[in-house]
PDB file of N, CA and C in Angstrom:
ATOM      1  N   MET A 376       6.888  18.889 -19.798  1.00  0.00           N
ATOM      2  CA  MET A 376       6.440  17.303 -19.961  1.00  0.00           C
ATOM      3  C   MET A 376       4.798  17.341 -21.287  1.00  0.00           C
ATOM      4  N   GLY A 377       4.587  17.159 -21.214  1.00  0.00           N
ATOM      5  CA  GLY A 377       3.618  16.948 -22.341  1.00  0.00           C
ATOM      6  C   GLY A 377       2.614  16.210 -21.568  1.00  0.00           C
ATOM      7  N   ILE A 378       1.328  16.008 -22.829  1.00  0.00           N
ATOM      8  CA  ILE A 378       0.331  15.370 -21.820  1.00  0.00           C
ATOM      9  C   ILE A 378       0.181  14.491 -21.793  1.00  0.00           C
ATOM     10  N   GLY A 379       1.197  12.967 -22.540  1.00  0.00           N
ATOM     11  CA  GLY A 379       0.702  12.306 -22.129  1.00  0.00           C
ATOM     12  C   GLY A 379       1.476  12.060 -20.842  1.00  0.00           C
ATOM     13  N   SER A 380       2.803  13.134 -21.544  1.00  0.00           N
ATOM     14  CA  SER A 380       3.791  12.144 -19.725  1.00  0.00           C
ATOM     15  C   SER A 380       3.146  12.439 -18.121  1.00  0.00           C
ATOM     16  N   THR A 381       2.505  13.997 -18.046  1.00  0.00           N
ATOM     17  CA  THR A 381       1.646  14.541 -17.030  1.00  0.00           C
ATOM     18  C   THR A 381       0.835  12.951 -16.704  1.00  0.00           C
ATOM     19  N   LEU A 382      -0.476  12.694 -17.564  1.00  0.00           N
ATOM     20  CA  LEU A 382      -0.732  11.695 -16.915  1.00  0.00           C
ATOM     21  C   LEU A 382      -0.261  10.453 -17.309  1.00  0.00           C
ATOM     22  N   ALA A 383       1.225  10.262 -16.850  1.00  0.00           N
ATOM     23  CA  ALA A 383       1.331   9.000 -16.836  1.00  0.00           C
ATOM     24  C   ALA A 383       2.279   8.568 -14.990  1.00  0.00           C
ATOM     25  N   VAL A 384       2.733  10.138 -15.064  1.00  0.00           N
ATOM     26  CA  VAL A 384       2.836  10.291 -13.500  1.00  0.00           C
ATOM     27  C   VAL A 384       1.838  10.312 -12.873  1.00  0.00           C
ATOM     28  N   GLU A 385       0.454  10.899 -12.714  1.00  0.00           N
ATOM     29  CA  GLU A 385       0.015  11.032 -12.403  1.00  0.00           C
ATOM     30  C   GLU A 385      -0.569   9.326 -12.054  1.00  0.00           C
ATOM     31  N   GLU A 386      -0.903   8.283 -13.036  1.00  0.00           N
ATOM     32  CA  GLU A 386      -1.446   7.494 -12.996  1.00  0.00           C
ATOM     33  C   GLU A 386      -0.181   6.786 -12.032  1.00  0.00           C
ATOM     34  N   ALA A 387       0.924   6.609 -11.718  1.00  0.00           N
ATOM     35  CA  ALA A 387       1.704   5.973 -10.969  1.00  0.00           C
ATOM     36  C   ALA A 387       1.320   6.268  -9.919  1.00  0.00           C
ATOM     37  N   GLU A 388       1.271   7.429  -9.259  1.00  0.00           N
ATOM     38  CA  GLU A 388       0.562   8.216  -7.722  1.00  0.00           C
ATOM     39  C   GLU A 388       0.584   7.604  -7.589  1.00  0.00           C
ATOM     40  N   GLU A 389      -0.888   7.696  -8.914  1.00  0.00           N
ATOM     41  CA  GLU A 389      -2.621   6.590  -7.912  1.00  0.00           C
ATOM     42  C   GLU A 389      -1.951   5.483  -7.765  1.00  0.00           C
ATOM     43  N   GLN A 390      -1.738   4.718  -8.464  1.00  0.00           N
ATOM     44  CA  GLN A 390      -0.902   3.232  -8.331  1.00  0.00           C
ATOM     45  C   GLN A 390      -0.397   2.990  -6.482  1.00  0.00           C
ATOM     46  N   TYR A 391       0.628   4.152  -6.857  1.00  0.00           N
ATOM     47  CA  TYR A 391       1.305   4.057  -5.655  1.00  0.00           C
ATOM     48  C   TYR A 391       0.765   4.745  -4.841  1.00  0.00           C
ATOM     49  N   ARG A 392      -0.532   5.706  -4.282  1.00  0.00           N
ATOM     50  CA  ARG A 392      -0.984   5.844  -3.061  1.00  0.00           C
ATOM     51  C   ARG A 392      -1.950   4.051  -3.300  1.00  0.00           C
ATOM     52  N   GLU A 393      -2.674   3.746  -3.885  1.00  0.00           N
ATOM     53  CA  GLU A 393      -3.623   2.195  -4.424  1.00  0.00           C
ATOM     54  C   GLU A 393      -2.762   1.065  -3.163  1.00  0.00           C
ATOM     55  N   ASP A 394      -1.360   1.123  -3.753  1.00  0.00           N
ATOM     56  CA  ASP A 394      -0.538  -0.054  -3.336  1.00  0.00           C
ATOM     57  C   ASP A 394      -0.348   0.281  -1.594  1.00  0.00           C
ATOM     58  N   CYS A 395       0.212   1.656  -1.038  1.00  0.00           N
ATOM     59  CA  CYS A 395       0.488   2.106   0.235  1.00  0.00           C
ATOM     60  C   CYS A 395      -1.574   1.712   0.855  1.00  0.00           C
ATOM     61  N   ALA A 396      -2.549   1.993   0.410  1.00  0.00           N
ATOM     62  CA  ALA A 396      -3.118   1.812   0.939  1.00  0.00           C
ATOM     63  C   ALA A 396      -3.417   0.246   1.853  1.00  0.00           C
ATOM     64  N   LYS A 397      -3.595  -0.228   0.137  1.00  0.00           N
ATOM     65  CA  LYS A 397      -3.477  -2.238   0.464  1.00  0.00           C
ATOM     66  C   LYS A 397      -2.483  -2.786   1.264  1.00  0.00           C
ATOM     67  N   GLN A 398      -1.266  -2.297   1.392  1.00  0.00           N
ATOM     68  CA  GLN A 398      -0.605  -2.651   1.904  1.00  0.00           C
ATOM     69  C   GLN A 398      -1.523  -2.064   3.539  1.00  0.00           C
ATOM     70  N   ILE A 399      -1.243  -0.995   3.703  1.00  0.00           N
ATOM     71  CA  ILE A 399      -2.094  -0.295   5.140  1.00  0.00           C
ATOM     72  C   ILE A 399      -3.067  -0.991   5.759  1.00  0.00           C
ATOM     73  N   ALA A 400      -4.250  -1.565   5.308  1.00  0.00           N
ATOM     74  CA  ALA A 400      -4.659  -2.484   5.285  1.00  0.00           C
ATOM     75  C   ALA A 400      -4.512  -3.652   5.449  1.00  0.00           C
ATOM     76  N   ARG A 401      -3.322  -5.129   4.655  1.00  0.00           N
ATOM     77  CA  ARG A 401      -3.280  -5.695   4.928  1.00  0.00           C
ATOM     78  C   ARG A 401      -2.328  -6.062   6.418  1.00  0.00           C
ATOM     79  N   THR A 402      -1.501  -4.640   6.698  1.00  0.00           N
ATOM     80  CA  THR A 402      -0.891  -5.149   8.189  1.00  0.00           C
ATOM     81  C   THR A 402      -1.401  -4.859   8.839  1.00  0.00           C
ATOM     82  N   ALA A 403      -2.640  -3.892   8.966  1.00  0.00           N
ATOM     83  CA  ALA A 403      -3.962  -3.236  10.370  1.00  0.00           C
ATOM     84  C   ALA A 403      -4.708  -4.304  10.327  1.00  0.00           C
ATOM     85  N   ALA A 404      -5.003  -5.103   9.326  1.00  0.00           N
ATOM     86  CA  ALA A 404      -6.076  -6.078  10.010  1.00  0.00           C
ATOM     87  C   ALA A 404      -5.682  -6.701  10.980  1.00  0.00           C
ATOM     88  N   PRO A 405      -4.617  -7.644  10.744  1.00  0.00           N
ATOM     89  CA  PRO A 405      -4.091  -8.669  11.614  1.00  0.00           C
ATOM     90  C   PRO A 405      -4.135  -8.077  13.385  1.00  0.00           C
ATOM     91  N   LEU A 406      -3.673  -6.598  13.450  1.00  0.00           N
ATOM     92  CA  LEU A 406      -3.666  -6.076  14.498  1.00  0.00           C
ATOM     93  C   LEU A 406      -5.459  -5.689  15.263  1.00  0.00           C
ATOM     94  N   VAL A 407      -6.287  -5.798  14.165  1.00  0.00           N
ATOM     95  CA  VAL A 407      -8.099  -5.339  14.421  1.00  0.00           C
ATOM     96  C   VAL A 407      -8.039  -7.391  15.216  1.00  0.00           C
ATOM     97  N   ALA A 408      -8.135  -7.824  14.315  1.00  0.00           N
ATOM     98  CA  ALA A 408      -8.320  -9.514  14.402  1.00  0.00           C
ATOM     99  C   ALA A 408      -8.098 -10.081  15.664  1.00  0.00           C
ATOM    100  N   ALA A 409      -6.500  -9.841  16.493  1.00  0.00           N
ATOM    101  CA  ALA A 409      -6.490 -10.171  17.844  1.00  0.00           C
ATOM    102  C   ALA A 409      -6.509  -9.022  18.319  1.00  0.00           C
ATOM    103  N   GLY A 410      -7.482  -8.643  18.484  1.00  0.00           N
ATOM    104  CA  GLY A 410      -7.886  -7.360  19.391  1.00  0.00           C
ATOM    105  C   GLY A 410      -6.883  -6.032  20.050  1.00  0.00           C
ATOM    106  N   ASP A 411      -5.987  -6.732  19.771  1.00  0.00           N
ATOM    107  CA  ASP A 411      -4.195  -5.108  19.623  1.00  0.00           C
ATOM    108  C   ASP A 411      -5.598  -3.664  20.408  1.00  0.00           C
ATOM    109  N   MET A 412      -5.529  -3.553  18.566  1.00  0.00           N
ATOM    110  CA  MET A 412      -6.045  -1.960  18.334  1.00  0.00           C
ATOM    111  C   MET A 412      -7.608  -2.340  18.096  1.00  0.00           C
ATOM    112  N   GLY A 413      -8.570  -0.653  18.116  1.00  0.00           N
ATOM    113  CA  GLY A 413      -9.596  -1.242  16.926  1.00  0.00           C
ATOM    114  C   GLY A 413      -8.988  -0.431  15.724  1.00  0.00           C
ATOM    115  N   ARG A 414      -9.944  -0.535  14.588  1.00  0.00           N
ATOM    116  CA  ARG A 414      -9.220   0.122  13.670  1.00  0.00           C
ATOM    117  C   ARG A 414      -8.724   1.161  12.790  1.00  0.00           C
ATOM    118  N   ASP A 415      -9.183   2.088  13.485  1.00  0.00           N
ATOM    119  CA  ASP A 415      -8.636   3.608  13.717  1.00  0.00           C
ATOM    120  C   ASP A 415      -7.059   3.452  13.579  1.00  0.00           C
ATOM    121  N   ASP A 416      -7.381   3.223  14.990  1.00  0.00           N
ATOM    122  CA  ASP A 416      -6.066   2.581  16.454  1.00  0.00           C
ATOM    123  C   ASP A 416      -5.091   2.152  15.000  1.00  0.00           C
ATOM    124  N   ALA A 417      -4.744   1.593  14.395  1.00  0.00           N
ATOM    125  CA  ALA A 417      -4.411   0.223  14.059  1.00  0.00           C
ATOM    126  C   ALA A 417      -4.843   0.992  12.499  1.00  0.00           C
ATOM    127  N   ILE A 418      -5.026   1.963  11.756  1.00  0.00           N
ATOM    128  CA  ILE A 418      -4.478   2.213  10.591  1.00  0.00           C
ATOM    129  C   ILE A 418      -3.057   3.400  10.911  1.00  0.00           C
ATOM    130  N   ARG A 419      -3.826   4.138  12.178  1.00  0.00           N
ATOM    131  CA  ARG A 419      -3.129   5.621  12.255  1.00  0.00           C
ATOM    132  C   ARG A 419      -1.425   4.331  12.558  1.00  0.00           C
ATOM    133  N   THR A 420      -1.172   3.369  13.301  1.00  0.00           N
ATOM    134  CA  THR A 420      -0.563   2.922  13.442  1.00  0.00           C
ATOM    135  C   THR A 420       0.559   2.553  12.192  1.00  0.00           C
ATOM    136  N   VAL A 421       0.373   2.077  11.502  1.00  0.00           N
ATOM    137  CA  VAL A 421       0.291   1.525  10.165  1.00  0.00           C
ATOM    138  C   VAL A 421       0.576   2.427   9.491  1.00  0.00           C
ATOM    139  N   THR A 422       0.343   3.307   9.294  1.00  0.00           N
ATOM    140  CA  THR A 422       0.119   4.638   8.538  1.00  0.00           C
ATOM    141  C   THR A 422       1.592   5.272   8.756  1.00  0.00           C
ATOM    142  N   GLU A 423       1.985   5.361  10.555  1.00  0.00           N
ATOM    143  CA  GLU A 423       2.686   6.496  11.303  1.00  0.00           C
ATOM    144  C   GLU A 423       4.053   4.911  10.541  1.00  0.00           C
ATOM    145  N   TRP A 424       3.673   3.319  10.614  1.00  0.00           N
ATOM    146  CA  TRP A 424       5.357   3.074  10.282  1.00  0.00           C
ATOM    147  C   TRP A 424       5.765   3.021   8.832  1.00  0.00           C
ATOM    148  N   LEU A 425       4.834   3.005   8.235  1.00  0.00           N
ATOM    149  CA  LEU A 425       4.785   3.755   6.648  1.00  0.00           C
ATOM    150  C   LEU A 425       5.545   4.698   6.477  1.00  0.00           C
ATOM    151  N   ARG A 426       5.290   5.516   7.122  1.00  0.00           N
ATOM    152  CA  ARG A 426       6.044   6.894   6.643  1.00  0.00           C
ATOM    153  C   ARG A 426       7.547   6.961   7.789  1.00  0.00           C
ATOM    154  N   GLN A 427       7.847   6.390   8.930  1.00  0.00           N
ATOM    155  CA  GLN A 427       9.033   6.372   9.120  1.00  0.00           C
ATOM    156  C   GLN A 427       9.584   5.350   8.844  1.00  0.00           C
ATOM    157  N   GLY A 428       9.920   4.179   7.772  1.00  0.00           N
ATOM    158  CA  GLY A 428      10.215   3.762   6.335  1.00  0.00           C
ATOM    159  C   GLY A 428      10.459   4.590   5.680  1.00  0.00           C
ATOM    160  N   SER A 429       9.144   5.612   5.335  1.00  0.00           N
ATOM    161  CA  SER A 429      10.135   6.369   4.454  1.00  0.00           C
ATOM    162  C   SER A 429      11.235   7.652   5.272  1.00  0.00           C
ATOM    163  N   GLU A 430      11.068   7.759   6.450  1.00  0.00           N
ATOM    164  CA  GLU A 430      12.155   8.653   6.697  1.00  0.00           C
ATOM    165  C   GLU A 430      13.180   8.066   7.443  1.00  0.00           C
ATOM    166  N   ALA A 431      13.477   6.350   7.578  1.00  0.00           N
ATOM    167  CA  ALA A 431      14.780   6.267   7.518  1.00  0.00           C
ATOM    168  C   ALA A 431      15.823   5.536   6.442  1.00  0.00           C
ATOM    169  N   GLU A 432      14.831   6.160   5.674  1.00  0.00           N
ATOM    170  CA  GLU A 432      15.818   6.258   4.200  1.00  0.00           C
ATOM    171  C   GLU A 432      16.851   6.751   3.676  1.00  0.00           C
ATOM    172  N   GLY A 433      16.039   8.584   4.592  1.00  0.00           N
ATOM    173  CA  GLY A 433      17.830   9.565   4.537  1.00  0.00           C
ATOM    174  C   GLY A 433      18.235   9.788   5.283  1.00  0.00           C
ATOM    175  N   ASP A 434      18.179   8.388   6.378  1.00  0.00           N
ATOM    176  CA  ASP A 434      18.729   8.720   7.682  1.00  0.00           C
ATOM    177  C   ASP A 434      20.200   8.001   7.564  1.00  0.00           C
ATOM    178  N   VAL A 435      21.559   8.295   7.427  1.00  0.00           N
ATOM    179  CA  VAL A 435      22.705   7.556   7.204  1.00  0.00           C
ATOM    180  C   VAL A 435      23.031   6.686   8.613  1.00  0.00           C
ATOM    181  N   THR A 436      22.467   7.501  10.043  1.00  0.00           N
ATOM    182  CA  THR A 436      23.385   7.076  10.811  1.00  0.00           C
ATOM    183  C   THR A 436      21.916   5.532  11.180  1.00  0.00           C
ATOM    184  N   GLY A 437      21.102   5.304  10.404  1.00  0.00           N
ATOM    185  CA  GLY A 437      20.240   3.927  10.405  1.00  0.00           C
ATOM    186  C   GLY A 437      19.020   3.633  12.060  1.00  0.00           C
ATOM    187  N   VAL A 438      19.839   5.098  12.482  1.00  0.00           N
ATOM    188  CA  VAL A 438      18.965   4.847  14.738  1.00  0.00           C
ATOM    189  C   VAL A 438      16.923   4.622  13.622  1.00  0.00           C
ATOM    190  N   VAL A 439      16.678   5.625  12.668  1.00  0.00           N
ATOM    191  CA  VAL A 439      15.250   5.360  13.323  1.00  0.00           C
ATOM    192  C   VAL A 439      14.825   4.456  12.365  1.00  0.00           C
ATOM    193  N   SER A 440      15.416   3.516  11.388  1.00  0.00           N
ATOM    194  CA  SER A 440      15.312   1.821  10.709  1.00  0.00           C
ATOM    195  C   SER A 440      14.802   1.220  11.942  1.00  0.00           C
ATOM    196  N   VAL A 441      16.395   1.373  12.568  1.00  0.00           N
ATOM    197  CA  VAL A 441      16.045   0.520  14.066  1.00  0.00           C
ATOM    198  C   VAL A 441      14.953   0.260  14.851  1.00  0.00           C
ATOM    199  N   GLN A 442      14.391   2.119  14.846  1.00  0.00           N
ATOM    200  CA  GLN A 442      13.424   2.602  15.886  1.00  0.00           C
ATOM    201  C   GLN A 442      11.851   2.215  15.955  1.00  0.00           C
ATOM    202  N   ASN A 443      11.965   1.225  14.048  1.00  0.00           N
ATOM    203  CA  ASN A 443      11.062   1.639  12.887  1.00  0.00           C
ATOM    204  C   ASN A 443      10.467   0.075  13.751  1.00  0.00           C
ATOM    205  N   LYS A 444      10.180   0.017  14.339  1.00  0.00           N
ATOM    206  CA  LYS A 444       9.238  -1.459  14.969  1.00  0.00           C
ATOM    207  C   LYS A 444       8.535  -2.127  13.966  1.00  0.00           C
ATOM    208  N   PHE A 445       8.231  -3.128  13.084  1.00  0.00           N
ATOM    209  CA  PHE A 445       7.163  -3.513  11.968  1.00  0.00           C
ATOM    210  C   PHE A 445       5.695  -3.579  13.190  1.00  0.00           C
ATOM    211  N   PRO A 446       4.515  -3.723  13.225  1.00  0.00           N
ATOM    212  CA  PRO A 446       3.413  -3.425  13.744  1.00  0.00           C
ATOM    213  C   PRO A 446       3.015  -5.469  14.425  1.00  0.00           C
ATOM    214  N   THR A 447       3.335  -6.209  14.779  1.00  0.00           N
ATOM    215  CA  THR A 447       2.867  -7.659  14.720  1.00  0.00           C
ATOM    216  C   THR A 447       1.717  -7.404  15.797  1.00  0.00           C
ATOM    217  N   PRO A 448       0.199  -8.407  15.223  1.00  0.00           N
ATOM    218  CA  PRO A 448      -0.284  -8.704  16.554  1.00  0.00           C
ATOM    219  C   PRO A 448       0.330  -9.951  17.466  1.00  0.00           C
ATOM    220  N   SER A 449      -0.812  -9.574  18.786  1.00  0.00           N
ATOM    221  CA  SER A 449      -0.593 -10.209  19.481  1.00  0.00           C
ATOM    222  C   SER A 449      -0.202 -11.844  20.460  1.00  0.00           C
ATOM    223  N   LYS A 450      -1.134 -11.983  18.693  1.00  0.00           N
ATOM    224  CA  LYS A 450      -1.208 -13.566  18.828  1.00  0.00           C
ATOM    225  C   LYS A 450      -1.978 -14.820  17.810  1.00  0.00           C
ATOM    226  N   GLU A 451      -2.206 -14.589  17.401  1.00  0.00           N
ATOM    227  CA  GLU A 451      -2.516 -16.018  16.262  1.00  0.00           C
ATOM    228  C   GLU A 451      -3.589 -15.313  15.158  1.00  0.00           C
ATOM    229  N   VAL A 452      -4.239 -15.437  14.214  1.00  0.00           N
ATOM    230  CA  VAL A 452      -6.061 -14.973  13.653  1.00  0.00           C
ATOM    231  C   VAL A 452      -5.809 -15.873  12.680  1.00  0.00           C
ATOM    232  N   ALA A 453      -7.710 -16.163  12.546  1.00  0.00           N
ATOM    233  CA  ALA A 453      -8.088 -16.601  11.279  1.00  0.00           C
ATOM    234  C   ALA A 453      -7.456 -16.498  10.123  1.00  0.00           C
ATOM    235  N   THR A 454      -7.547 -16.538   8.964  1.00  0.00           N
ATOM    236  CA  THR A 454      -6.768 -15.927   7.849  1.00  0.00           C
ATOM    237  C   THR A 454      -7.955 -15.725   7.776  1.00  0.00           C
ATOM    238  N   LYS A 455      -9.124 -16.016   7.654  1.00  0.00           N
ATOM    239  CA  LYS A 455     -10.129 -15.446   7.104  1.00  0.00           C
ATOM    240  C   LYS A 455     -11.208 -14.176   7.594  1.00  0.00           C
ATOM    241  N   GLN A 456     -10.802 -14.342   8.289  1.00  0.00           N
ATOM    242  CA  GLN A 456     -11.312 -12.624   9.770  1.00  0.00           C
ATOM    243  C   GLN A 456     -10.309 -12.304   8.942  1.00  0.00           C
ATOM    244  N   VAL A 457      -8.879 -11.680   8.830  1.00  0.00           N
ATOM    245  CA  VAL A 457      -8.235 -10.790   8.396  1.00  0.00           C
ATOM    246  C   VAL A 457      -8.627 -10.602   7.153  1.00  0.00           C
ATOM    247  N   ALA A 458      -8.779 -11.429   6.515  1.00  0.00           N
ATOM    248  CA  ALA A 458      -9.176 -11.059   4.982  1.00  0.00           C
ATOM    249  C   ALA A 458     -10.649  -9.886   5.392  1.00  0.00           C
ATOM    250  N   ALA A 459     -11.425 -10.811   5.706  1.00  0.00           N
ATOM    251  CA  ALA A 459     -12.793  -9.867   5.524  1.00  0.00           C
ATOM    252  C   ALA A 459     -12.499  -8.170   6.359  1.00  0.00           C
ATOM    253  N   ILE A 460     -11.486  -8.664   7.072  1.00  0.00           N
ATOM    254  CA  ILE A 460     -11.138  -6.356   7.867  1.00  0.00           C
ATOM    255  C   ILE A 460     -10.436  -6.085   6.787  1.00  0.00           C
ATOM    256  N   VAL A 461      -9.749  -6.570   6.068  1.00  0.00           N
ATOM    257  CA  VAL A 461      -9.339  -5.913   5.353  1.00  0.00           C
ATOM    258  C   VAL A 461      -9.985  -5.043   3.965  1.00  0.00           C
ATOM    259  N   HIS A 462     -10.819  -6.165   3.886  1.00  0.00           N
ATOM    260  CA  HIS A 462     -12.082  -5.168   2.786  1.00  0.00           C
ATOM    261  C   HIS A 462     -12.559  -4.429   3.641  1.00  0.00           C
ATOM    262  N   ASP A 463     -12.840  -4.001   4.915  1.00  0.00           N
ATOM    263  CA  ASP A 463     -13.525  -3.164   5.362  1.00  0.00           C
ATOM    264  C   ASP A 463     -12.169  -2.090   6.018  1.00  0.00           C
ATOM    265  N   LEU A 464     -11.487  -2.719   6.109  1.00  0.00           N
ATOM    266  CA  LEU A 464     -10.373  -1.526   6.038  1.00  0.00           C
ATOM    267  C   LEU A 464      -9.517  -0.492   4.867  1.00  0.00           C
ATOM    268  N   LEU A 465     -10.224  -0.917   3.443  1.00  0.00           N
ATOM    269  CA  LEU A 465      -9.952  -0.284   2.384  1.00  0.00           C
ATOM    270  C   LEU A 465     -10.382   1.670   2.317  1.00  0.00           C
ATOM    271  N   ASP A 466     -10.797   1.441   2.145  1.00  0.00           N
ATOM    272  CA  ASP A 466     -11.729   2.617   2.065  1.00  0.00           C
ATOM    273  C   ASP A 466     -10.924   4.012   2.917  1.00  0.00           C
ATOM    274  N   ALA A 467     -10.469   3.455   4.535  1.00  0.00           N
ATOM    275  CA  ALA A 467      -9.890   3.754   5.795  1.00  0.00           C
ATOM    276  C   ALA A 467      -8.679   4.011   4.732  1.00  0.00           C
ATOM    277  N   ALA A 468      -7.553   2.758   4.674  1.00  0.00           N
ATOM    278  CA  ALA A 468      -6.334   2.970   4.536  1.00  0.00           C
ATOM    279  C   ALA A 468      -6.275   3.837   3.191  1.00  0.00           C
ATOM    280  N   ARG A 469      -7.514   4.237   2.274  1.00  0.00           N
ATOM    281  CA  ARG A 469      -6.387   4.641   0.591  1.00  0.00           C
ATOM    282  C   ARG A 469      -6.677   6.115   2.153  1.00  0.00           C
ATOM    283  N   ALA A 470      -7.596   6.693   2.742  1.00  0.00           N
ATOM    284  CA  ALA A 470      -7.432   7.780   2.728  1.00  0.00           C
ATOM    285  C   ALA A 470      -5.990   8.408   3.817  1.00  0.00           C
ATOM    286  N   ALA A 471      -5.941   7.214   4.122  1.00  0.00           N
ATOM    287  CA  ALA A 471      -4.544   7.538   5.722  1.00  0.00           C
ATOM    288  C   ALA A 471      -3.544   7.498   3.955  1.00  0.00           C
ATOM    289  N   ALA A 472      -3.126   6.600   3.004  1.00  0.00           N
ATOM    290  CA  ALA A 472      -2.437   6.441   2.337  1.00  0.00           C
ATOM    291  C   ALA A 472      -2.261   8.136   1.727  1.00  0.00           C
ATOM    292  N   ASP A 473      -3.248   8.845   2.030  1.00  0.00           N
ATOM    293  CA  ASP A 473      -3.316   9.727   1.161  1.00  0.00           C
ATOM    294  C   ASP A 473      -2.434  10.727   1.558  1.00  0.00           C
ATOM    295  N   THR A 474      -1.665  10.731   2.895  1.00  0.00           N
ATOM    296  CA  THR A 474      -1.371  11.646   3.505  1.00  0.00           C
ATOM    297  C   THR A 474       0.104  10.795   4.283  1.00  0.00           C
ATOM    298  N   LEU A 475       0.066  10.225   2.806  1.00  0.00           N
ATOM    299  CA  LEU A 475       2.229   9.885   2.982  1.00  0.00           C
ATOM    300  C   LEU A 475       2.304  10.781   2.030  1.00  0.00           C
TER     301      LEU A 475
END
């Protein structure tokens, strides 16, 4: 691969990690806002959910996909509160996305 190709791959990988981080933060924030989990636990739970989702793609039986439940909050939460928490979680979510 040439330098341009390598750079393009690195940029795509970085964009993928950033997209994963945003998804982690957006999914974890309602769990935190509802009081279901602390920030670290919510990020860990969502990261594991994403990891298992990736594993489910290779499972021809479909068992992993069925067992991988989307983490949902126990109650409705304010949109503005969730948005503020998403912003606060992004750095930790980026670190978690690097482990995927």
